[in-house]
Coordinates of C-alpha atoms in Angstrom, one line a residue:
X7 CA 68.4 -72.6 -13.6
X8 CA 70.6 -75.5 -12.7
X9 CA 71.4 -78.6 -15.2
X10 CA 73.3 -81.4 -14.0
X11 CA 75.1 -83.5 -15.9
X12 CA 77.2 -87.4 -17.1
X13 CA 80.6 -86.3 -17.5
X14 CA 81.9 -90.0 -17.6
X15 CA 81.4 -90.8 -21.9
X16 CA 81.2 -87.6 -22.8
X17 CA 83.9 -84.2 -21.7
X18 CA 80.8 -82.6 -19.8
X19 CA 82.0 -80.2 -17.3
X20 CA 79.9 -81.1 -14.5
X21 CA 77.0 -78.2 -13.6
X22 CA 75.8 -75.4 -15.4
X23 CA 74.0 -72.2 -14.4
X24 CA 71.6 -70.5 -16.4
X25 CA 69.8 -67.2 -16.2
X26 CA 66.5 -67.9 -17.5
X27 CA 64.1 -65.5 -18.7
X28 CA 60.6 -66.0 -17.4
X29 CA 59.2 -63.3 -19.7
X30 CA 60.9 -64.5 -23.1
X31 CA 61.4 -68.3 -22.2
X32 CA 65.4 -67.6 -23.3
X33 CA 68.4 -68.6 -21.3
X34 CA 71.8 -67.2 -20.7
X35 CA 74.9 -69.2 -19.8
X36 CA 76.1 -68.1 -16.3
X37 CA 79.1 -69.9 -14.8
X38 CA 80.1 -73.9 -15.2
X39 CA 81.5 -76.0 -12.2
X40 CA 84.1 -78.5 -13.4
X41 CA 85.1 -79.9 -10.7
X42 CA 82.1 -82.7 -10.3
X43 CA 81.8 -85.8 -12.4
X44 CA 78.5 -87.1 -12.8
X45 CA 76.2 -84.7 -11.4
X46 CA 73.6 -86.7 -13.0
X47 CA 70.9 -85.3 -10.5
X48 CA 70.8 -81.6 -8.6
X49 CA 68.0 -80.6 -5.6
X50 CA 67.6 -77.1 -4.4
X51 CA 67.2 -76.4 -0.6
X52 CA 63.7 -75.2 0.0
X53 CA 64.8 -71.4 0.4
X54 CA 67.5 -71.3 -2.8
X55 CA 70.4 -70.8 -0.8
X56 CA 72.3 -74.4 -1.5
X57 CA 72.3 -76.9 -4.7
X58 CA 73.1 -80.3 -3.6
X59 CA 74.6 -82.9 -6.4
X60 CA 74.8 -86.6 -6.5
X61 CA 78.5 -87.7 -7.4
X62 CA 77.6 -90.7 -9.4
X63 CA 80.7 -93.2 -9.4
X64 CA 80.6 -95.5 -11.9
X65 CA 83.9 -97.7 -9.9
X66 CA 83.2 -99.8 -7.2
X67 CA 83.6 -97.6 -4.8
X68 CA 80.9 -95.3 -2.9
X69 CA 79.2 -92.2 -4.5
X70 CA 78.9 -89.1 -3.3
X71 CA 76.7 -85.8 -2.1
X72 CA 78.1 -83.0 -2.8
X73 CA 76.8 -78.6 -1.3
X74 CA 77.0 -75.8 -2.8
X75 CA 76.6 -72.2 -1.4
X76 CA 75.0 -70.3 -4.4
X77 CA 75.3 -66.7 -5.5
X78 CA 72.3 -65.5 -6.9
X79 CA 73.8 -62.5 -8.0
X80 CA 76.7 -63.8 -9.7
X81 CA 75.3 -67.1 -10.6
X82 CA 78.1 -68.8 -9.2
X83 CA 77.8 -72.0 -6.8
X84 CA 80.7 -72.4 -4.4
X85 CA 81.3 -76.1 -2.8
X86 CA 80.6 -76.8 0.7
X87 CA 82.0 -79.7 1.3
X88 CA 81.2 -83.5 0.3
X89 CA 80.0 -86.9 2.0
X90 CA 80.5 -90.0 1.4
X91 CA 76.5 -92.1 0.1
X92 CA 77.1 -95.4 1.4
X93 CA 77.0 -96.6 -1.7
X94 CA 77.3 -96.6 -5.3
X95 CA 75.5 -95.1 -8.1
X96 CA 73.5 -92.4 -5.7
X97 CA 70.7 -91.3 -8.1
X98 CA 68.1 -89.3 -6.4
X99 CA 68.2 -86.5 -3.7
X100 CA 65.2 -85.6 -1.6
X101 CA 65.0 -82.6 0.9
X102 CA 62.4 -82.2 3.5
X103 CA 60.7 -78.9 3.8
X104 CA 62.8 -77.4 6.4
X105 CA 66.0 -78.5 4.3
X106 CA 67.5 -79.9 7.1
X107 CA 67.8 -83.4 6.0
X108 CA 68.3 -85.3 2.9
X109 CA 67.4 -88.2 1.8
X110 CA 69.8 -90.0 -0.6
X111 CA 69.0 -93.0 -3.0
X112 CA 71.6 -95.3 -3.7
X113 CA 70.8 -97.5 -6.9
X114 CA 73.7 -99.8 -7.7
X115 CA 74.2 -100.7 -4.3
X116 CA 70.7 -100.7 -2.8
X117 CA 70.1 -98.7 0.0
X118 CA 68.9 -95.0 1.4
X119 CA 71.3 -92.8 3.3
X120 CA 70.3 -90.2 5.5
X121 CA 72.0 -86.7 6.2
X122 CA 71.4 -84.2 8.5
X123 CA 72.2 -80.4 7.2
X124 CA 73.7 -77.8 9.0
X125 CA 72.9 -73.5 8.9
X126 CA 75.5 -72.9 6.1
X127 CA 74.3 -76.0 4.3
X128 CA 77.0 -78.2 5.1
X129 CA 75.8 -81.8 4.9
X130 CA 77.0 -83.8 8.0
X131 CA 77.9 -87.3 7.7
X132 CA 75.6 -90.3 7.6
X133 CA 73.2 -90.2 10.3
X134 CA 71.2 -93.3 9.3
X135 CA 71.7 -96.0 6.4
X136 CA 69.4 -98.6 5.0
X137 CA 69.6 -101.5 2.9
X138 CA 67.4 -103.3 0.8
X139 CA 66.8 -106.8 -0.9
X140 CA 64.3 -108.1 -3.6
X141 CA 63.7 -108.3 -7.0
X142 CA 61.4 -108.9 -9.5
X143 CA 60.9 -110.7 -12.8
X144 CA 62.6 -108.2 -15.8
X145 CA 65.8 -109.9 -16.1
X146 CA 68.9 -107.4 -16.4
X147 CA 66.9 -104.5 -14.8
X148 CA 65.3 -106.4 -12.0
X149 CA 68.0 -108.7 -10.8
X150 CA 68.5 -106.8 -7.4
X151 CA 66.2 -104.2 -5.8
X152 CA 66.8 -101.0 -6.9
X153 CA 66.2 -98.2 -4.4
X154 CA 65.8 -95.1 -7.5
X155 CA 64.2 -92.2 -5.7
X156 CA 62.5 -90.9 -2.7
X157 CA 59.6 -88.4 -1.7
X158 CA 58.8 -86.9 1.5
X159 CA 54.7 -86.3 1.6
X160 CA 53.5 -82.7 2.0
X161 CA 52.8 -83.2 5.6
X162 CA 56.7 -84.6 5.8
X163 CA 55.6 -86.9 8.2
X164 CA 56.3 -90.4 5.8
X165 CA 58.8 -90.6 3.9
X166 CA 58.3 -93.3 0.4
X167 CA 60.7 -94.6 -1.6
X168 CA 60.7 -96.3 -5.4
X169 CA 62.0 -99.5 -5.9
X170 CA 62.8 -100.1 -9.1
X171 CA 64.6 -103.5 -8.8
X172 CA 61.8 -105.1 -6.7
X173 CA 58.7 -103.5 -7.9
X174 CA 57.4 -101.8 -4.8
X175 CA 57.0 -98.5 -2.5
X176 CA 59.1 -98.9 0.2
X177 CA 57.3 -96.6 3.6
X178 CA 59.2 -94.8 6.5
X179 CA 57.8 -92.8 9.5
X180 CA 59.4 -89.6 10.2
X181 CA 59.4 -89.1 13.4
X182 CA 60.7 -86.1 15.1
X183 CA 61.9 -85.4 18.7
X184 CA 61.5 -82.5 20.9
X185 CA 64.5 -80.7 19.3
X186 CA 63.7 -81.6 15.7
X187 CA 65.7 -84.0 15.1
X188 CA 64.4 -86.1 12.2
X189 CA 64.7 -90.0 12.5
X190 CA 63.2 -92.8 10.1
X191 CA 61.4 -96.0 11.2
X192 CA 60.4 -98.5 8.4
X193 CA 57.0 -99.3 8.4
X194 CA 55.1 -101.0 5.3
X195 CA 56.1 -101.8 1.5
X196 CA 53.3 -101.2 -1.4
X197 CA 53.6 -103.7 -3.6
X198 CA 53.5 -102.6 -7.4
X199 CA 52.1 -104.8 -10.6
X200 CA 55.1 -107.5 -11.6
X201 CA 57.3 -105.4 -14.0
X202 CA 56.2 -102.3 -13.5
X203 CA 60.0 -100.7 -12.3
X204 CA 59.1 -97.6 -9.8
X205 CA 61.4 -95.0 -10.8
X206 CA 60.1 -91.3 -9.7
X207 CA 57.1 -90.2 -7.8
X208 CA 55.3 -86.8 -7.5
X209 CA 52.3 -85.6 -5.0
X210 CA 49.6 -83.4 -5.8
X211 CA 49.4 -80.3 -4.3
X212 CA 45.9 -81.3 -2.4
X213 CA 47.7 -83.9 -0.3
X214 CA 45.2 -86.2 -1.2
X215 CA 46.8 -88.3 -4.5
X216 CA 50.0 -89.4 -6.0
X217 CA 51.5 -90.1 -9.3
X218 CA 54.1 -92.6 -10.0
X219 CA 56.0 -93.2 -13.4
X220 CA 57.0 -96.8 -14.1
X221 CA 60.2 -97.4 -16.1
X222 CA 59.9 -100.7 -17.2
X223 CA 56.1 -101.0 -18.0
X224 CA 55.6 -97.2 -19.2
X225 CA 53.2 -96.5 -17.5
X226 CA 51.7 -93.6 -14.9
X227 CA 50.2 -95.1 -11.9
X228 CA 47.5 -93.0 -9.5
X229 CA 47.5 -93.5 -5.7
X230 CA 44.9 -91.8 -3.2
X231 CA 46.8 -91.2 0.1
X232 CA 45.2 -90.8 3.4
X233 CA 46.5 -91.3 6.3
X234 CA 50.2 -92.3 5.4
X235 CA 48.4 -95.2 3.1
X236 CA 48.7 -95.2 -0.6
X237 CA 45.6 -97.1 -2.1
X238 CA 46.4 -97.6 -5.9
X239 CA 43.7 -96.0 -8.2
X240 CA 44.3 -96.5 -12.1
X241 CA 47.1 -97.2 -14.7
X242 CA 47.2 -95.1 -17.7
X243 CA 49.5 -95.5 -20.8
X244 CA 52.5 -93.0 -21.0
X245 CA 53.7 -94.1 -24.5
X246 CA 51.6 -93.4 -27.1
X247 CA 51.6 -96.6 -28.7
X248 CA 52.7 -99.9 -28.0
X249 CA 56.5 -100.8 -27.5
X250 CA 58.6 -104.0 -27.0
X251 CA 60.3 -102.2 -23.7
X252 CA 59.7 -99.0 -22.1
X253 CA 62.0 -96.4 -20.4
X254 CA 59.8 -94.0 -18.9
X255 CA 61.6 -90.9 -16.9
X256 CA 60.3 -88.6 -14.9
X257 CA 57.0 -87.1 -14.0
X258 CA 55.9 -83.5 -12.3
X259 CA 52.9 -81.5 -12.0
X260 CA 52.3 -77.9 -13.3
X261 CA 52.2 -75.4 -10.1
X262 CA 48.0 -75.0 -10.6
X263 CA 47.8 -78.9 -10.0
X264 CA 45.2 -79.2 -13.2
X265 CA 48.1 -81.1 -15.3
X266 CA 50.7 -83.6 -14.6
X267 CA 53.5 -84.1 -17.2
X268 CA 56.0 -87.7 -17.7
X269 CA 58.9 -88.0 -20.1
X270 CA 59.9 -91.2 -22.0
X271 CA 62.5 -92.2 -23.3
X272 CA 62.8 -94.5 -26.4
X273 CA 63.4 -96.7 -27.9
X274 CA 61.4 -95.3 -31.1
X275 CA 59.2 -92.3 -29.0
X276 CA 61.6 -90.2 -27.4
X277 CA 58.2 -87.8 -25.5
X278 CA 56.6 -85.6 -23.0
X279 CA 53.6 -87.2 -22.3
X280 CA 50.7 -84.9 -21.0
X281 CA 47.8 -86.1 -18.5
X282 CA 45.0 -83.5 -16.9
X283 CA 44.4 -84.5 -13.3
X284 CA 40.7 -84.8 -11.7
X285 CA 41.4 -82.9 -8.2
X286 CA 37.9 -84.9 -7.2
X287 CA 38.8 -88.5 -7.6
X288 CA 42.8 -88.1 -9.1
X289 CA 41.6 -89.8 -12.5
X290 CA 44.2 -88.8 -15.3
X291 CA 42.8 -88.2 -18.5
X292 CA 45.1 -87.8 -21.9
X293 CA 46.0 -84.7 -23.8
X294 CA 48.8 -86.0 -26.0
X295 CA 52.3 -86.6 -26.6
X296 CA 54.6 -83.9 -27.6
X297 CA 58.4 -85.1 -28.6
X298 CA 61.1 -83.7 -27.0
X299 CA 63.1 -83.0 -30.2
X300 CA 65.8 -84.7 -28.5
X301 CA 67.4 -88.4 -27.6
X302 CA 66.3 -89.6 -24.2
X303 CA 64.8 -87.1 -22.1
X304 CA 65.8 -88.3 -18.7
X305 CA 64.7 -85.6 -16.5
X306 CA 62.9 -82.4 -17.2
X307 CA 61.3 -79.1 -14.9
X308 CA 58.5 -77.1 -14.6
X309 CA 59.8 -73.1 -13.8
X310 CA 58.0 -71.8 -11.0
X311 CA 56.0 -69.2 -13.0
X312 CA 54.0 -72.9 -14.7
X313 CA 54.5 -70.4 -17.9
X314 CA 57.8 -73.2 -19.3
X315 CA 58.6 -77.1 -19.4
X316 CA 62.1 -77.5 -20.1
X317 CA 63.4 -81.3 -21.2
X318 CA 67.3 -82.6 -20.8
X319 CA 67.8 -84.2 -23.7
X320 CA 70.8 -86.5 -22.3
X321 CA 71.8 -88.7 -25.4
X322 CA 71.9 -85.7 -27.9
X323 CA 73.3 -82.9 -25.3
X324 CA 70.1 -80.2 -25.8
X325 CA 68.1 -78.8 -23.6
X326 CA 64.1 -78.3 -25.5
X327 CA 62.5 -75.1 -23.8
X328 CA 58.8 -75.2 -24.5
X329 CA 56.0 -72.9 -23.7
X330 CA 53.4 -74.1 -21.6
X331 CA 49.6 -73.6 -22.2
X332 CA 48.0 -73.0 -18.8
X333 CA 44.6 -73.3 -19.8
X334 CA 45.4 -76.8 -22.2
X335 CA 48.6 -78.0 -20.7
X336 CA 50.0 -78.0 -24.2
X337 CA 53.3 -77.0 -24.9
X338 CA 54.7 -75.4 -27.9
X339 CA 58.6 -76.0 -28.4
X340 CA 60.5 -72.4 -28.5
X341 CA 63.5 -72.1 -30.8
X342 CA 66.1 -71.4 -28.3
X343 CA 67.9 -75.2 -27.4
X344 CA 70.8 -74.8 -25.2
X345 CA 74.3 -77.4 -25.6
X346 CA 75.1 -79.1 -22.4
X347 CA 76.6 -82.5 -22.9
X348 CA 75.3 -85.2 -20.9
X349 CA 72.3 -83.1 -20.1
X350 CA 70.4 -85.2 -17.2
X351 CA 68.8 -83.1 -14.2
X352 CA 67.1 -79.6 -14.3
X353 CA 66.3 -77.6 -10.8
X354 CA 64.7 -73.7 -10.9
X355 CA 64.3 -71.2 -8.8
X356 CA 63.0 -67.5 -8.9
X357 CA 65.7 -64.9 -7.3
X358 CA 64.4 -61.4 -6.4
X359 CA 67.1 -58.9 -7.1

């Protein structure tokens, strides 16, 4: 297991690496990397070989990306080499499924850059950049668009992208040539309810629907996709009660598709919040809330095995391992919590030895 972390307030020492049990639910500390501020978010490669970080500068100056080689026996990550984003405050790495290229989200300054990788991971520099403008009407959060994450579909032929700034699904065609090289052409924007803030975005494993989480509204949205179109379905609540501003997270799905899962993060409920999915129509319906025994639980994974949920608590520095009910979705909290300051991204991956 991976955690990335804010070093910027608090001394965090960048990324840790965990051996985590898959049997017992217990992790072991590994190795540390300190020589990365503000890996505030981590994505494997496709195949395990390379962890790629987000640098996220807090100056007025550019972010960056940041490969590393990993040892799967040691549990040590060795850097690569770094890139310049293009801009500041990356927050988001997406990989398509070849983990060739990466898509990289630039928040602060609004835009998307796009890398090509080499055989030994090495990320080249920018092949294509985009900006964007807009906004929309939460003052303070929505004075600017806000380009917070991106998703490649399962067919990784459209590539979408959240907006948090200007409430709206920005759409690219992939298109690749007869050497497969992967290029992006902007097609449509989805336009999303006034206030809603588009922060992450997860597909089912059918193809057919998508789930976004909403910052600023806390709220789950449903989409049916066909044909590169997302048609919105439904809203459904993510808090359980009413609040007087919302800072929903991040969302995933277990590995069976039957449950998806959304984190939120204050001001007074501080949850996981837990949905089962209709694979007919893509209809959520509740299951409940369970808190995440933390402060502000910005990011949070799934292991492979569907058997653990594991939360990054990143105002109170824990990491919450829970057990996961595969026949209920519900989780039951474990009494192992791991220290990592700054906690803020989680990434796993199952080694054979």
């Amino acid at each position: 297991m991976f955690v990335g972390s804010f070093t910027d307030k608090k001394p965090g020492t960048g990324i840790h690496v965990f051996d985590f049990n898959t049997k017992s639910g217990e992790a072991q500390l590994l190795s540390e990397v300190d020589s990365i501020i503000n890996s505030s978010f981590l994505k494997l490669s496709p195949n395990g070989k390379y962890l790629y970080s987000v640098i996220e500068s807090q100056l007025q100056t550019h972010g960056k990306i940041a490969a590393f080689k990993i040892d799967s026996n040691a549990g040590d990550l060795k850097l690569i080499n770094m890139q310049d984003c293009g801009g500041r405050n990356p927050a988001h790495i997406e990989i398509d499924k070849s983990g060739k290229f990466l898509a990289v989200s630039n928040y602060t300054d609004p835009s998307l850059s796009f890398f090509e990788v080499d055989e030994t991971g090495k990320i080249k520099k920018i092949d294509e950049f985009f900006t964007f403008t807009g906004s929309g009407i939460v003052k303070g959060n929505q004075d600017t668009a806000h380009i917070h994450s991106s998703n490649f579909s399962l067919e990784n032929d459209y590539l979408f992208l959240q907006d948090l700034g200007s409430d709206c699904i920005h759409k690219f065609k992939v298109n690749l040539d007869a050497n497969q090289n992967m290029s992006l052409q902007k097609a449509d924007a989805i336009k999303v309810k006034p206030g809603s803030g588009p922060r992450h975005f997860v597909f089912h494993q059918n193809g057919k629907y998508g789930y976004g989480i909403n910052e600023l509204s806390g709220k789950v949205s449903a989409y049916a996709l066909l044909n590169g179109n997302l048609k919105f379905l439904a809203d459904y609540n993510a808090y359980s009660k009413k609040q007087d501003s919302y800072r929903s997270a991040d969302i995933h799905i277990s590995p069976d598709g039957k449950f998806l899962y959304a984190s939120n993060r204050g001001p007074n409920e501080d949850s996981i919040v837990i949905f089962s999915i209709n694979k007919s129509n893509g209809a959520l319906k509740l299951i409940g809330h369970e808190p995440t025994y933390g402060e502000h639980p910005r990011n949070f994974a799934i292991d492979p095995s569907g058997q653990f949920l594991l939360v990054a608590n990143q105002f109170s520095n824990n990491i919450v391992i829970f057990r996961r009910d595969v026949e209920t979705g519900k989780l039951q909290k474990l009494p192992q919590e791991l220290v990592v300051n700054g906690s803020s991204s989680l990434q796993m991956f199952t080694y054979s030895h």
